[in-house]
Short mmCIF file of C-alpha atoms and ligand atoms in Angstrom, two decimals:
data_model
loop_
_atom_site.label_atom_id
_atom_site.label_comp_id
_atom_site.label_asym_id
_atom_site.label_seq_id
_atom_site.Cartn_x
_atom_site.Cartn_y
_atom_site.Cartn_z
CA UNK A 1 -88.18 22.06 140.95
CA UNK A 2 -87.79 23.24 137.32
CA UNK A 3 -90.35 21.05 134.42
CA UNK A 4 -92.95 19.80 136.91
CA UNK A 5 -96.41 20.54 136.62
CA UNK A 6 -97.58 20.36 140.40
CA UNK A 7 -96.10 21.20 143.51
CA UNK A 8 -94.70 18.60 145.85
CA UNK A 9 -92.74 18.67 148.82
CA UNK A 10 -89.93 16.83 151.02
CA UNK A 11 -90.96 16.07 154.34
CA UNK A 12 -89.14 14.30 156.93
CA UNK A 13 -90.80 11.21 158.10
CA UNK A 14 -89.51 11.72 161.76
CA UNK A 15 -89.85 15.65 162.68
CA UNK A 16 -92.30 16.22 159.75
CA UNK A 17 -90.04 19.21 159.25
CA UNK A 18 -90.59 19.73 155.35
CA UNK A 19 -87.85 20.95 152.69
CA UNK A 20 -87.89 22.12 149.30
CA UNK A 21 -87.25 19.35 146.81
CA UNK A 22 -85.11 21.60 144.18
CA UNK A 23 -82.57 21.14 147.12
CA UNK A 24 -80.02 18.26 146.79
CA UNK A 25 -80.72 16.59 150.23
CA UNK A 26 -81.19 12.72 151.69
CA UNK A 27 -81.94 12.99 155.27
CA UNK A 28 -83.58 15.94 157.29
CA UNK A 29 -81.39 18.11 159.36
CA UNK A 30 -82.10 15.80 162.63
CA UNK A 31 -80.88 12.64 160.41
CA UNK A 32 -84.03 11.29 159.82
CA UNK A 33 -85.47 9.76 156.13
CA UNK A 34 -87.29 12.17 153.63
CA UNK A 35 -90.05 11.26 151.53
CA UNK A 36 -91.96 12.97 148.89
CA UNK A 37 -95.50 14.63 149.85
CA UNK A 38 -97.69 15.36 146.73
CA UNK A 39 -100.76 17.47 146.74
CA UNK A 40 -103.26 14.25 146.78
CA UNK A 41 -106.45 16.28 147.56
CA UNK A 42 -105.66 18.38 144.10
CA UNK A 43 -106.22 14.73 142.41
CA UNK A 44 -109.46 12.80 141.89
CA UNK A 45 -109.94 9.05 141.54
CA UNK A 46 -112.67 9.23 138.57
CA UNK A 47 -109.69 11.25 136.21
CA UNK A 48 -106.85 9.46 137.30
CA UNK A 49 -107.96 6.09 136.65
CA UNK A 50 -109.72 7.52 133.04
CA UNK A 51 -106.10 9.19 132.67
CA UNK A 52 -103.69 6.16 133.04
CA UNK A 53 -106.11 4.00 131.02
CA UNK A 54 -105.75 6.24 128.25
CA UNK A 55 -102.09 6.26 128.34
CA UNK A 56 -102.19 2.43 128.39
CA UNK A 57 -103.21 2.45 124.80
CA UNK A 58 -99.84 4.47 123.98
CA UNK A 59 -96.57 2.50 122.80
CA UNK A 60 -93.13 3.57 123.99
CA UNK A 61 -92.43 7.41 124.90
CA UNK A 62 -93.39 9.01 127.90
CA UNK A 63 -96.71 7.83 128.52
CA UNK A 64 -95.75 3.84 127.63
CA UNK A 65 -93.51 4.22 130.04
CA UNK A 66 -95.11 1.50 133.13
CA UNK A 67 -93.67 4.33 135.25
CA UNK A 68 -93.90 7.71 134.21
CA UNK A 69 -98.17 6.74 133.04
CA UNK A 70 -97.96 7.49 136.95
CA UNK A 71 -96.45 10.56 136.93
CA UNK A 72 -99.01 12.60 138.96
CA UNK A 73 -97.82 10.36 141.96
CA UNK A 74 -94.34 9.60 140.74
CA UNK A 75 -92.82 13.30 140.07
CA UNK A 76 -95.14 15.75 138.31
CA UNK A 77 -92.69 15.95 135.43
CA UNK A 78 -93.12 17.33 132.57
CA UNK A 79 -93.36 14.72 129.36
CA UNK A 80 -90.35 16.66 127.61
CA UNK A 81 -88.04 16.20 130.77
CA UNK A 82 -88.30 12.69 131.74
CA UNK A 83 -86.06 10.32 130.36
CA UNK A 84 -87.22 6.72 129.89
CA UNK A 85 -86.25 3.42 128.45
CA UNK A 86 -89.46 2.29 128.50
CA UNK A 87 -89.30 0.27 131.62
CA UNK A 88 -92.37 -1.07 133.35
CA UNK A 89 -95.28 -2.46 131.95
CA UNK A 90 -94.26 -6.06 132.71
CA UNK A 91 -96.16 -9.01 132.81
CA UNK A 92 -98.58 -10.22 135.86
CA UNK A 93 -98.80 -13.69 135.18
CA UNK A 94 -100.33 -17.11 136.18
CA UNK A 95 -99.03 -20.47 136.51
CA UNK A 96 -100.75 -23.56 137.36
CA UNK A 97 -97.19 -25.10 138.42
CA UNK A 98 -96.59 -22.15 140.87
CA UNK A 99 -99.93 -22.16 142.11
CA UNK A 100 -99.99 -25.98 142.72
CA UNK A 101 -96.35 -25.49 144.64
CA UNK A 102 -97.79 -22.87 146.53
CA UNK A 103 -101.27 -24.23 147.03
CA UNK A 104 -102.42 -21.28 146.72
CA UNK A 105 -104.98 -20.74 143.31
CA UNK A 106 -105.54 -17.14 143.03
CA UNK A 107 -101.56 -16.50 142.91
CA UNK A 108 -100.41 -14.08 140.49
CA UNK A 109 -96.47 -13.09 139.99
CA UNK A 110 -95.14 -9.63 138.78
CA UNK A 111 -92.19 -10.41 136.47
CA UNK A 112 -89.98 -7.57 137.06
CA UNK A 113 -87.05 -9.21 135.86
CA UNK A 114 -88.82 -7.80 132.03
CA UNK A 115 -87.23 -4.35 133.03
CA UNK A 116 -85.08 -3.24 130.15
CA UNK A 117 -82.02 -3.92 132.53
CA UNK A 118 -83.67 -7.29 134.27
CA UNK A 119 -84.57 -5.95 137.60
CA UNK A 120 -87.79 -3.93 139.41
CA UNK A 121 -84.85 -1.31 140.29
CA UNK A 122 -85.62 0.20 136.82
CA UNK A 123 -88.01 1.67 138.03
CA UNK A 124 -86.94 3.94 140.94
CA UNK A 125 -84.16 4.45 138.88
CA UNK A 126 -85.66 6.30 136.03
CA UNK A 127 -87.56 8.65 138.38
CA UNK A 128 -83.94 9.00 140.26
CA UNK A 129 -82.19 9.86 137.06
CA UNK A 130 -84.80 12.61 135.60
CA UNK A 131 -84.59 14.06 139.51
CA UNK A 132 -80.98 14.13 138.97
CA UNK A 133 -81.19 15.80 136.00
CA UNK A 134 -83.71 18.19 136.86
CA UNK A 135 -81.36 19.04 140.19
CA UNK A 136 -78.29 19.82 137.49
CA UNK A 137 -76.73 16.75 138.03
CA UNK A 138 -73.72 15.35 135.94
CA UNK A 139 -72.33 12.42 138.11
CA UNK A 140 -74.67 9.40 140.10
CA UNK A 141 -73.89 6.84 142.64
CA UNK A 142 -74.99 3.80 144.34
CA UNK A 143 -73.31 0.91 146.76
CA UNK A 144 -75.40 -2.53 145.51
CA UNK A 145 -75.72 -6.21 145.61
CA UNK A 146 -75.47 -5.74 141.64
CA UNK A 147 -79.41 -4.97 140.54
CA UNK A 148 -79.14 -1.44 141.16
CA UNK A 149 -75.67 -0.95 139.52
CA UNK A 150 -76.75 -2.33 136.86
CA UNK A 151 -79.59 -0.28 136.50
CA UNK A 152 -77.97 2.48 137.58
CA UNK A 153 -75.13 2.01 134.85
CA UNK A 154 -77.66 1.73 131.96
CA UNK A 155 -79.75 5.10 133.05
CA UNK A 156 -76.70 7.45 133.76
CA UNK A 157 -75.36 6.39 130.24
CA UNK A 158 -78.71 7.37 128.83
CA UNK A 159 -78.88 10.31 130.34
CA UNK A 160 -75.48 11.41 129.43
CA UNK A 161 -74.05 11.40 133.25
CA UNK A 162 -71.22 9.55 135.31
CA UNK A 163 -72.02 6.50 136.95
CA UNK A 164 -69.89 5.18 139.50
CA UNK A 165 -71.25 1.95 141.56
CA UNK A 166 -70.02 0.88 144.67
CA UNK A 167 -70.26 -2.99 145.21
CA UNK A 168 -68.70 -5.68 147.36
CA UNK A 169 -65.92 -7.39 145.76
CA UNK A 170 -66.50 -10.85 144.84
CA UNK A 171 -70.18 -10.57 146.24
CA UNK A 172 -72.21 -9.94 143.30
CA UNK A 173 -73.67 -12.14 140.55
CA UNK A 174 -71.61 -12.20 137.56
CA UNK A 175 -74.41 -10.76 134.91
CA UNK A 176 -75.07 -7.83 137.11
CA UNK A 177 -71.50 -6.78 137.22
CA UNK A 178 -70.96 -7.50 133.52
CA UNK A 179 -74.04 -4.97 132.98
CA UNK A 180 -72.57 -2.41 135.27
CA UNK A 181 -69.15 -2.58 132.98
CA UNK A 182 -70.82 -2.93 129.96
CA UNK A 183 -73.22 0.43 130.38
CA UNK A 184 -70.14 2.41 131.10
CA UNK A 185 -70.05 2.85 134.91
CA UNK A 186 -66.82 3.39 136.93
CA UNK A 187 -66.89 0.18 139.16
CA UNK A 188 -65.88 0.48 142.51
CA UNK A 189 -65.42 -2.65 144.27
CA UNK A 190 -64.65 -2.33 147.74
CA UNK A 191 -63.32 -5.25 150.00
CA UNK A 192 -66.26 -5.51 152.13
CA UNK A 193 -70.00 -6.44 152.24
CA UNK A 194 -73.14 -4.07 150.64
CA UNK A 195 -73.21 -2.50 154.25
CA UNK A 196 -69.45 -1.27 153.97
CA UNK A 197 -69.78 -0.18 150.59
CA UNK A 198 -73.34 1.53 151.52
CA UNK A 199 -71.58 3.81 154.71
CA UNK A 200 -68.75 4.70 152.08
CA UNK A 201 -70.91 5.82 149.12
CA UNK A 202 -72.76 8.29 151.34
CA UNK A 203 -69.98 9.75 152.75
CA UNK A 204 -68.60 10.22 149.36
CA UNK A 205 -71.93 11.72 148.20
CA UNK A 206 -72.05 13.88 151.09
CA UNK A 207 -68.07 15.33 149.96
CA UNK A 208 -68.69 15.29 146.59
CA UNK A 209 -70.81 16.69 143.89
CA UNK A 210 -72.34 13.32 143.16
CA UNK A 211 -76.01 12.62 143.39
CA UNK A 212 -76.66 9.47 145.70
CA UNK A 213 -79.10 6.96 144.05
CA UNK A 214 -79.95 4.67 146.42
CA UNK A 215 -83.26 3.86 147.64
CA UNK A 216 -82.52 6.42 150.65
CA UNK A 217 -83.16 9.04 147.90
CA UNK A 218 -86.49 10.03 148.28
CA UNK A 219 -87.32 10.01 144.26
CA UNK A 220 -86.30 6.23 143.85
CA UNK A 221 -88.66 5.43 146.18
CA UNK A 222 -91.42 7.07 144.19
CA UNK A 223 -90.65 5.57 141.16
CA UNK A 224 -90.65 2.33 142.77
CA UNK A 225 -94.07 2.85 143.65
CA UNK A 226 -95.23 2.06 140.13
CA UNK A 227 -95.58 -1.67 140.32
CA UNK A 228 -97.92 -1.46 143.14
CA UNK A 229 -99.81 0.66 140.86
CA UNK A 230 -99.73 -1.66 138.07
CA UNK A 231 -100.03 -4.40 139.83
CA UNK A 232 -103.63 -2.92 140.90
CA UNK A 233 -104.26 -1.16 137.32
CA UNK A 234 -103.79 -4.73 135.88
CA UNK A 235 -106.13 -6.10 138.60
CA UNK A 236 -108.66 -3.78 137.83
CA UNK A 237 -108.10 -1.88 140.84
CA UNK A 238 -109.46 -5.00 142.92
CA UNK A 239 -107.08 -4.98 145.61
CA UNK A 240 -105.27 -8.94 146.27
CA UNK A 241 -105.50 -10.06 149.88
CA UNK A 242 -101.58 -10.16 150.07
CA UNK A 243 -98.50 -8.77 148.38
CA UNK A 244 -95.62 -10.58 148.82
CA UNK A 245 -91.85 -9.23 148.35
CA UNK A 246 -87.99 -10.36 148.65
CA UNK A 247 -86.40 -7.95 151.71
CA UNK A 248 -83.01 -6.48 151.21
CA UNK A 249 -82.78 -3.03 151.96
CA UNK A 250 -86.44 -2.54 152.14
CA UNK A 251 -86.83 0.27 149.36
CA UNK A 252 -89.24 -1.75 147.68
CA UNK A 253 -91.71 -2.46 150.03
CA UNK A 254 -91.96 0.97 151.62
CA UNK A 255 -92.21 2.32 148.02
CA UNK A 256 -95.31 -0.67 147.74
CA UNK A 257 -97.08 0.23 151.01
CA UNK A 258 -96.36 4.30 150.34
CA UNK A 259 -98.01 4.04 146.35
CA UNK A 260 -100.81 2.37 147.35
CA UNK A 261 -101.74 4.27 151.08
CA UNK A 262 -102.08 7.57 148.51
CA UNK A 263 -104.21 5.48 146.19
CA UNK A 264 -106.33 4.79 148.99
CA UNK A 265 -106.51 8.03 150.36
CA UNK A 266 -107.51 9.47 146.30
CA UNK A 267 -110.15 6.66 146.78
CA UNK A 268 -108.47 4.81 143.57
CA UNK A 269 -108.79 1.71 145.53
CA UNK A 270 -110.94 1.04 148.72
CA UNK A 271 -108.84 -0.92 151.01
CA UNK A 272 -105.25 -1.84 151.55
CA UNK A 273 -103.67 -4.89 150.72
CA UNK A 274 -100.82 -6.82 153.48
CA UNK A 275 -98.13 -6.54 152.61
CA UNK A 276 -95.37 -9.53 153.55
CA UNK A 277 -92.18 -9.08 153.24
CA UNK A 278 -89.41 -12.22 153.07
CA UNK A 279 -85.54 -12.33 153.86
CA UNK A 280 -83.26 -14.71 153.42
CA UNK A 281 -82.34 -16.65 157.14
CA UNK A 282 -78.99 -15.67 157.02
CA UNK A 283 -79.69 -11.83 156.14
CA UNK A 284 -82.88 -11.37 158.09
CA UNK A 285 -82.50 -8.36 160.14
CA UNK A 286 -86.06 -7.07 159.73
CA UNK A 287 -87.68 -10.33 160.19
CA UNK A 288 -85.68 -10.65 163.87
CA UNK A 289 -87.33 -7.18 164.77
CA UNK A 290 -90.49 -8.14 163.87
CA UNK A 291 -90.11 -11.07 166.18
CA UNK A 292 -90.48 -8.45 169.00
CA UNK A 293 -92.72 -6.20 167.27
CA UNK A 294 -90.10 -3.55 166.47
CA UNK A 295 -89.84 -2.49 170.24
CA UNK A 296 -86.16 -1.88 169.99
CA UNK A 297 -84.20 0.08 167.57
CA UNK A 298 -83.58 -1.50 163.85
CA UNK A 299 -81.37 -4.62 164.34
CA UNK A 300 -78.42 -5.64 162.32
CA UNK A 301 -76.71 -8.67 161.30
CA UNK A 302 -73.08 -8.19 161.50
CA UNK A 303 -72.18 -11.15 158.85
CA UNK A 304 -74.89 -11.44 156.47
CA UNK A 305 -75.19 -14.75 154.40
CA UNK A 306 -77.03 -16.19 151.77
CA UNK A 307 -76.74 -17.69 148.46
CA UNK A 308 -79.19 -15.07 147.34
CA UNK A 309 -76.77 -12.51 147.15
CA UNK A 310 -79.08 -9.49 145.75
CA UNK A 311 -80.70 -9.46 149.39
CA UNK A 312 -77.27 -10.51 151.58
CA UNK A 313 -77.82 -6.99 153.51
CA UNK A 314 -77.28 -6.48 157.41
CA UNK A 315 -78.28 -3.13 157.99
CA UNK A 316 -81.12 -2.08 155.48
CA UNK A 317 -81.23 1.99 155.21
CA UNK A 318 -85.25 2.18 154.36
CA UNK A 319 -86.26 0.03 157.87
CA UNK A 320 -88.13 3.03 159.33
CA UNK A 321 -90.17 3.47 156.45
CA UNK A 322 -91.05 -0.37 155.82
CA UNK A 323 -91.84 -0.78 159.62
CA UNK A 324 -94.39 1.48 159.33
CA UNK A 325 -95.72 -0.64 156.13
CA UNK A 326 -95.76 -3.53 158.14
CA UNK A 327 -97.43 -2.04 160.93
CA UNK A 328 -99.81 0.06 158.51
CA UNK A 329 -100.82 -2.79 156.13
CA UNK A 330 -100.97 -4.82 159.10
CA UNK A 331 -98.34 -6.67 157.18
CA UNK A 332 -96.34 -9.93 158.48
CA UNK A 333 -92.77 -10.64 157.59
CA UNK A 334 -90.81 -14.08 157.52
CA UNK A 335 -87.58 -16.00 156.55
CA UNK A 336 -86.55 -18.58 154.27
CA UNK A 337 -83.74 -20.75 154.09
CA UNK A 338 -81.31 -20.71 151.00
CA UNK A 339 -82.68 -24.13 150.66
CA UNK A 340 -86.42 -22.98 150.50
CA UNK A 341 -85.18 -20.23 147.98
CA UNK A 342 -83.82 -23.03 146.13
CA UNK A 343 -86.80 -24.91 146.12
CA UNK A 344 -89.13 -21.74 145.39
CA UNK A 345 -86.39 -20.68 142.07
CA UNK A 346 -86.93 -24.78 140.95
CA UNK A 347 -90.73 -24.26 140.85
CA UNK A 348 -90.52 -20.57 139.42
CA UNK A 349 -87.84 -21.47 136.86
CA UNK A 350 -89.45 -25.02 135.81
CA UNK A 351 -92.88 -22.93 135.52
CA UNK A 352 -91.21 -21.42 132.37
CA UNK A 353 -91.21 -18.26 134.28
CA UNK A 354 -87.70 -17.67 135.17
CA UNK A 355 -86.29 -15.60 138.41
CA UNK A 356 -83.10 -15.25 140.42
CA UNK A 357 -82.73 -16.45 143.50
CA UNK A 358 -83.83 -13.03 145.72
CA UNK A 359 -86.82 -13.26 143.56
CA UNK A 360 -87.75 -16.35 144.34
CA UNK A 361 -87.83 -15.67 148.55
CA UNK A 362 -91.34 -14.16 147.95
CA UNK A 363 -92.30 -17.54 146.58
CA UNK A 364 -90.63 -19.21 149.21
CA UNK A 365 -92.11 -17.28 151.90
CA UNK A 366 -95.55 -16.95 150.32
CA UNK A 367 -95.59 -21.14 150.49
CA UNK A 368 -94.07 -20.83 154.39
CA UNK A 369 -96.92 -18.31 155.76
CA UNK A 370 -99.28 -20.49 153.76
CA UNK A 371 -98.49 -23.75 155.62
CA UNK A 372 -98.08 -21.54 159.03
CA UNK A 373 -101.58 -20.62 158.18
CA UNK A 374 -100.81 -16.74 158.14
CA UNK A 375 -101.96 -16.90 154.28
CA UNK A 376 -104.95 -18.66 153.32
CA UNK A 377 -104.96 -21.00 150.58
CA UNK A 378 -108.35 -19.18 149.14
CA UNK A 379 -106.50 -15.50 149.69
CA UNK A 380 -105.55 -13.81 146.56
CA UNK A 381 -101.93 -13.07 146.03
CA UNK A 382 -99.45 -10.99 144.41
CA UNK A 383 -95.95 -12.40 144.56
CA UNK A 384 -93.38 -9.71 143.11
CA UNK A 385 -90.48 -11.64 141.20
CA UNK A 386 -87.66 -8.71 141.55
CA UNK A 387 -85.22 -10.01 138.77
CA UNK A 388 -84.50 -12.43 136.21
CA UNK A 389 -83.36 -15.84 135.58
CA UNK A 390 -80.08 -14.37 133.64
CA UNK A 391 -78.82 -12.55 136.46
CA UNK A 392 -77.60 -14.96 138.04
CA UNK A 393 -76.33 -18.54 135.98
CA UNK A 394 -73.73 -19.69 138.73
CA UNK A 395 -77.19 -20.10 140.64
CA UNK A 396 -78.44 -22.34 137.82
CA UNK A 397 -75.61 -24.51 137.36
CA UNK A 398 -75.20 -24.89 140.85
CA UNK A 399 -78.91 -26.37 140.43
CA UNK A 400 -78.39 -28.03 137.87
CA UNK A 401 -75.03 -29.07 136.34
CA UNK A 402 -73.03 -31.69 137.84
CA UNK A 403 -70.22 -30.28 140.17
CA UNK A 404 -71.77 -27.00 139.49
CA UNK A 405 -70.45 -26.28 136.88
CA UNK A 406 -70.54 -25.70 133.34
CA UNK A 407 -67.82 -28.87 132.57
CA UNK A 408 -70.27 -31.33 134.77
CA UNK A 409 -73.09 -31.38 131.69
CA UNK A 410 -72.89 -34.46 129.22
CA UNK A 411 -71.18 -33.31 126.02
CA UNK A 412 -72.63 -36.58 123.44
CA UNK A 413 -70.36 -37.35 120.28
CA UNK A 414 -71.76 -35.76 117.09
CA UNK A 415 -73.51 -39.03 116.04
CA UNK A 416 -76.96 -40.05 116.11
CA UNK A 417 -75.84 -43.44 118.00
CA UNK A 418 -74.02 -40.89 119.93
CA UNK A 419 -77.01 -38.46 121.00
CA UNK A 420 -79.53 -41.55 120.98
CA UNK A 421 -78.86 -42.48 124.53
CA UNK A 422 -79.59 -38.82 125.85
CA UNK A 423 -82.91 -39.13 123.80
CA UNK A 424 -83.85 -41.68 125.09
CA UNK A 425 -83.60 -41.02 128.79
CA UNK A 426 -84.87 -36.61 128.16
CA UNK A 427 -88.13 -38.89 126.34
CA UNK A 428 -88.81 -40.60 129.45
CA UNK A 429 -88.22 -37.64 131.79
CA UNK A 430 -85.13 -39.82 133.24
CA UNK A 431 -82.38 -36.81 132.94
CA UNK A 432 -84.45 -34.58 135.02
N1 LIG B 1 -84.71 -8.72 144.80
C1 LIG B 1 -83.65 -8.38 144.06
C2 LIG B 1 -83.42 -9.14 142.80
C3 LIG B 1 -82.82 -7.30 144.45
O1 LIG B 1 -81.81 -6.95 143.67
C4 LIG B 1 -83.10 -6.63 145.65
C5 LIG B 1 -82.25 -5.53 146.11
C6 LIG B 1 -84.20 -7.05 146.40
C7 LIG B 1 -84.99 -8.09 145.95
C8 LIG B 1 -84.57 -6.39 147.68
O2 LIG B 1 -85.23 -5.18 147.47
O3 LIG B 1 -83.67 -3.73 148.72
O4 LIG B 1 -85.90 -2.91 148.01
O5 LIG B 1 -85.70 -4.60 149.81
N2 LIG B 1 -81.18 -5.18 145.54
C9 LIG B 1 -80.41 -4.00 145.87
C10 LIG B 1 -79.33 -3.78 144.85
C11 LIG B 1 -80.00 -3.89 147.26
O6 LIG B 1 -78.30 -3.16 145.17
O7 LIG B 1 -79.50 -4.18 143.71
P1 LIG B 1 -85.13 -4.03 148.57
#
């Protein structure tokens, strides 16, 4: 590939069978996922970590970028040919209230949803983008449950290319599709679920001379890898007992497991964390083939429902490659109910924090495995929150507004006599 400044490869992660990565390709010829092999016994721990501190000091460009300061083990770009919008570099917080509604003390939370377009996908996307680009690319798609639209929408704009976005109609959050029309993509909204819309854009990818940008392309995946790395940069490179994710389509925590099992093998960190994934009860696919240790081929749930629609997805396309994170992290995974999602978003949210609901399962099932005793209260945590409170406000009002609704919140007459009342009771915590 043209503007890289080491070689990497495409390799198959079922016949091993490798491929050149200046070809436009997203499975192997026997069907099976690619994934991108860099040269990791070319890099050294000492000069990487001395490296990416150094281009922590930098603001904005290329090497602010919470992304592309990865780059050796993101794509080997050159600084000239990667486009950014400065995404990454978001904060790791802690919060007493989420710790206490956890139990758990030594809880930190990525807040992803500080991506310039709200959501972790951001960061895959940027790396999928500057691959496009560097493959000749003028048009990108994606099917989504809105995140990666949106994201998706924003980078293909900045980059000067087509974005079309494939999404179920009527099953996305409102703010996601807003972002999506706003940025300039073509939306296509098909009369189906994520999984319909998923089958459709890759046959129209496969037709067509547009570059698919879904997490089954091998470069989103590696630019998704960067908040494991800064996640452990941040943490000093002292690797948390646990970190915890929302399951969709499982893009993220392969891309998790895959970052850090190279960091390991560099010897930037000395031990892997587990890594537990969460899904939503009523979209839990993975969790229902962990139940019998992934014996059987990936299982599917034909009618996939949850309120947290970012992560209402049957039939995820990355399941091979986050099995094996499981397995290799000797990872758990486990379901929550919209209700414990609810419950989770309450304590995130009223933490001053902020998340959507998807965000908010890792919470949920970080405070499940904890009372299962899979997590230990003393264990040190990493909860990723994938998106942010704005993506979502029917979820909020439904929390929080009588009916629902916008109309269901007191309106008070434009008095003090008339606002005193609604003092009076906010004072004394009453309207809460
Ligand atoms: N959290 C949020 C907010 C998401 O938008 C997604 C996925 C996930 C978690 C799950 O991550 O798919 O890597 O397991 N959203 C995709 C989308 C599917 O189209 O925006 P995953």
């Amino acid at each position: 590939m043209k503007h890289t400044t080491a070689p990497f490869t495409l390799r198959c992660i079922e016949s091993g069978v490798l491929y050149e990565p200046s070809e436009v390709r997203y499975r192997s010829d026997s069907g099976g996922l690619l994934e991108v092999v860099h040269n990791l016994e070319a890099l050294d721990a000492d000069t990487l970590r001395t490296l990416w501190d150094d281009r922590l000091k930098t603001l904005g460009g290329v090497n602010g970028s919470g992304v592309w300061r990865y780059r050796e083990l993101i794509i080997p770009v050159e600084e000239k040919a990667a486009i950014t919008m400065n995404e990454g570099s978001t904060s790791l917080y802690r919060s007493e209230q989420v710790s206490a509604f956890t139990t758990v003390e030594r809880l930190t939370l990525k807040h992803e949803g500080q991506n310039p377009t709200g959501s972790f996908k951001d960061r895959g996307m940027v790396a999928g983008v500057t691959a496009a680009r560097l493959l000749g690319q003028t048009s990108v798609a994606c099917a989504s449950t809105g995140n990666t639209s949106a994201s998706l929408a924003s980078y293909a704009s900045a980059a000067g290319m087509r974005g079309l976005v494939f999404i179920p109609a009527g099953g996305i959050a409102l703010g996601k599709l807003a972002q999506a029309l706003a940025y300039g993509a073509s939306v296509i909204q098909i009369d189906g679920n994520f999984d319909d819309a998923m089958r459709l854009v890759q046959e129209v990818c496969s037709e067509r001379a547009v570059y698919l940008l879904n997490s089954i392309n091998p470069f989103r995946i590696e630019g998704q890898k960067s908040i494991g790395f800064e996640i452990l940069h941040e943490l000093r490179w002292q690797v948390p007992d646990w970190i915890v994710v929302p399951g969709g389509n499982l893009g993220n925590s392969s891309a998790i497991f895959k970052g850090l099992a190279e960091l390991l093998a560099i010897g930037v960190i000395d031990r892997m964390p587990r890594i537990a994934v969460c899904q939503a009860a009523g979209a839990a696919p993975l969790y229902a083939g962990y139940l019998e240790r992934f014996a059987g081929p990936p299982r599917t749930v034909e009618n996939p429902e949850t309120l947290a629609t970012a992560i209402k997805i049957g039939s995820p396309v990355s399941w091979p490659k986050c099995v094996k994170a499981i397995r290799e992290s000797k990872g758990v995974v486990t379901s929550v109910t919209d209700q414990e999602i609810m419950r989770a978003k309450r304590a995130v949210d009223g933490a001053g924090i902020g998340a959507e609901p998807a965000s908010c399962a890792s919470v949920a099932g970080l405070k499940k495995l904890v009372d299962e005793g899979v997590i230990g209260r003393q264990d040190r945590v990493t909860c990723v929150l994938t998106g942010h409170v704005l993506k979502d406000t029917d979820a909020v009002l439904r929390e929080h507004a009588p009916g629902g609704s916008i109309e269901g919140l007191p309106v008070c007459a434009p008095t003090l006599a008339g606002v005193q009342d609604a003092v009076e009771r906010a004072i004394h915590g009453e309207d809460r």
